[in-house]
Coordinates of C-alpha atoms in Angstrom, one line a residue:
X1 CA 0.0 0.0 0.0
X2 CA 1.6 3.0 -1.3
X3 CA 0.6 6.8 0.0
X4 CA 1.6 10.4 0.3
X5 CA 1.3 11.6 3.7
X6 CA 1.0 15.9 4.0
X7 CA 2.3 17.2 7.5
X8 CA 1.8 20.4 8.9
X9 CA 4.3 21.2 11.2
X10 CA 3.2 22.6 15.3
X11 CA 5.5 24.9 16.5
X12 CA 8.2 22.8 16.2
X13 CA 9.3 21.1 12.6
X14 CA 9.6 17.9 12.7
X15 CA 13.2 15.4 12.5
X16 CA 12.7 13.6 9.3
X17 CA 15.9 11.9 10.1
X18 CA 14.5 10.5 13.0
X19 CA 10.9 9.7 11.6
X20 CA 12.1 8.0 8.5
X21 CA 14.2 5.4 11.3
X22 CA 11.5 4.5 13.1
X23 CA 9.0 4.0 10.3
X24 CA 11.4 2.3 7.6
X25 CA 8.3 2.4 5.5
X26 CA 9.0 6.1 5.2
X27 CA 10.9 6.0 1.8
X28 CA 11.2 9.6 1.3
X29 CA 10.5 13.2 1.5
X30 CA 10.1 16.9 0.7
X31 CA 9.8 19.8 2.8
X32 CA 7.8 22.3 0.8
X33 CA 6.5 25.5 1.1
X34 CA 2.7 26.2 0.6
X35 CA 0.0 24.0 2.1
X36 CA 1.4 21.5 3.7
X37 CA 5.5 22.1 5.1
X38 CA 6.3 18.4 4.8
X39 CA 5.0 15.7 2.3
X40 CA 6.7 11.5 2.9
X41 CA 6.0 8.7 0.3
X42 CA 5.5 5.7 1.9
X43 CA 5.2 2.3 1.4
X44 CA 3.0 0.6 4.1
X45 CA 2.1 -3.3 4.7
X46 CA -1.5 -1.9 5.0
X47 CA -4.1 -0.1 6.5
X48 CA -2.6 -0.6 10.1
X49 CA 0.8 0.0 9.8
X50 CA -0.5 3.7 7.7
X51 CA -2.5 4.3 11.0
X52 CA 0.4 4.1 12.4
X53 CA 2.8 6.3 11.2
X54 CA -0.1 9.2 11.0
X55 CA -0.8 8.3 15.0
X56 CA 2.8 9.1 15.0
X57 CA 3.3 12.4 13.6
X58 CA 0.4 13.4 15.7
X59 CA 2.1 12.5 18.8
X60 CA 5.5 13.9 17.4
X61 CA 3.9 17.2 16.7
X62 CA 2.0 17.6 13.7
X63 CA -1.3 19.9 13.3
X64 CA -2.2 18.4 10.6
X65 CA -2.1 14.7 8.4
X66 CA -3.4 14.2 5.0
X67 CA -3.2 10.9 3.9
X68 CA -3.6 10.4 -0.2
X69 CA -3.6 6.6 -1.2
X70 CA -1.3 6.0 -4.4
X71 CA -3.9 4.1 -6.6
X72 CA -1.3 3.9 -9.5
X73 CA 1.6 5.0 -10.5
X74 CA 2.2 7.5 -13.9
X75 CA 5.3 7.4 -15.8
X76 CA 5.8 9.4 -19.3
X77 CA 5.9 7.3 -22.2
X78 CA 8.5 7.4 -25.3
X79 CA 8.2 10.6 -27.0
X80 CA 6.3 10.6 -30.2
X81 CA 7.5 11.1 -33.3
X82 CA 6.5 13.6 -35.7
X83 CA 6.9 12.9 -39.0
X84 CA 9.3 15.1 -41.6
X85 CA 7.3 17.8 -43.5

């Protein structure tokens, strides 16, 4: 079960470092600027391990947790080619 988790950071930012060894589904990360200040792909065993980590950044800080389920994944194909006037 793949997802993007969006974290909005309390007062205090959260230690990526520290989340992404606890949770080694946690495969990576950006910090961002906008909506949400930190957004982690991960890679979850399923519903209850996902619980989990969002249970987590709760208790580590975080005002607020979107969760987005991956559903699939989008890659560009080969460009086209046009033909020679």
């Amino acid at each position: 079960m793949h997802a993007l988790v969006r974290v909005g950071f309390g007062p205090v930012p959260l230690d990526f470092d520290r989340l992404s060894a606890e949770f080694p589904a946690v495969r990576s990360g950006f910090a961002l600027a906008g909506g949400a200040d930190l957004e982690l792909r991960v890679a979850c065993t399923g519903p209850e391990e996902l619980r989990a980590i969002s249970s987590a950044l709760i208790r580590a800080g975080a005002v607020r947790v979107q969760v987005d389920l991956v559903l699939r994944a989008l890659r560009p194909g080969p460009p086209a080619l046009r033909p020679v006037p």
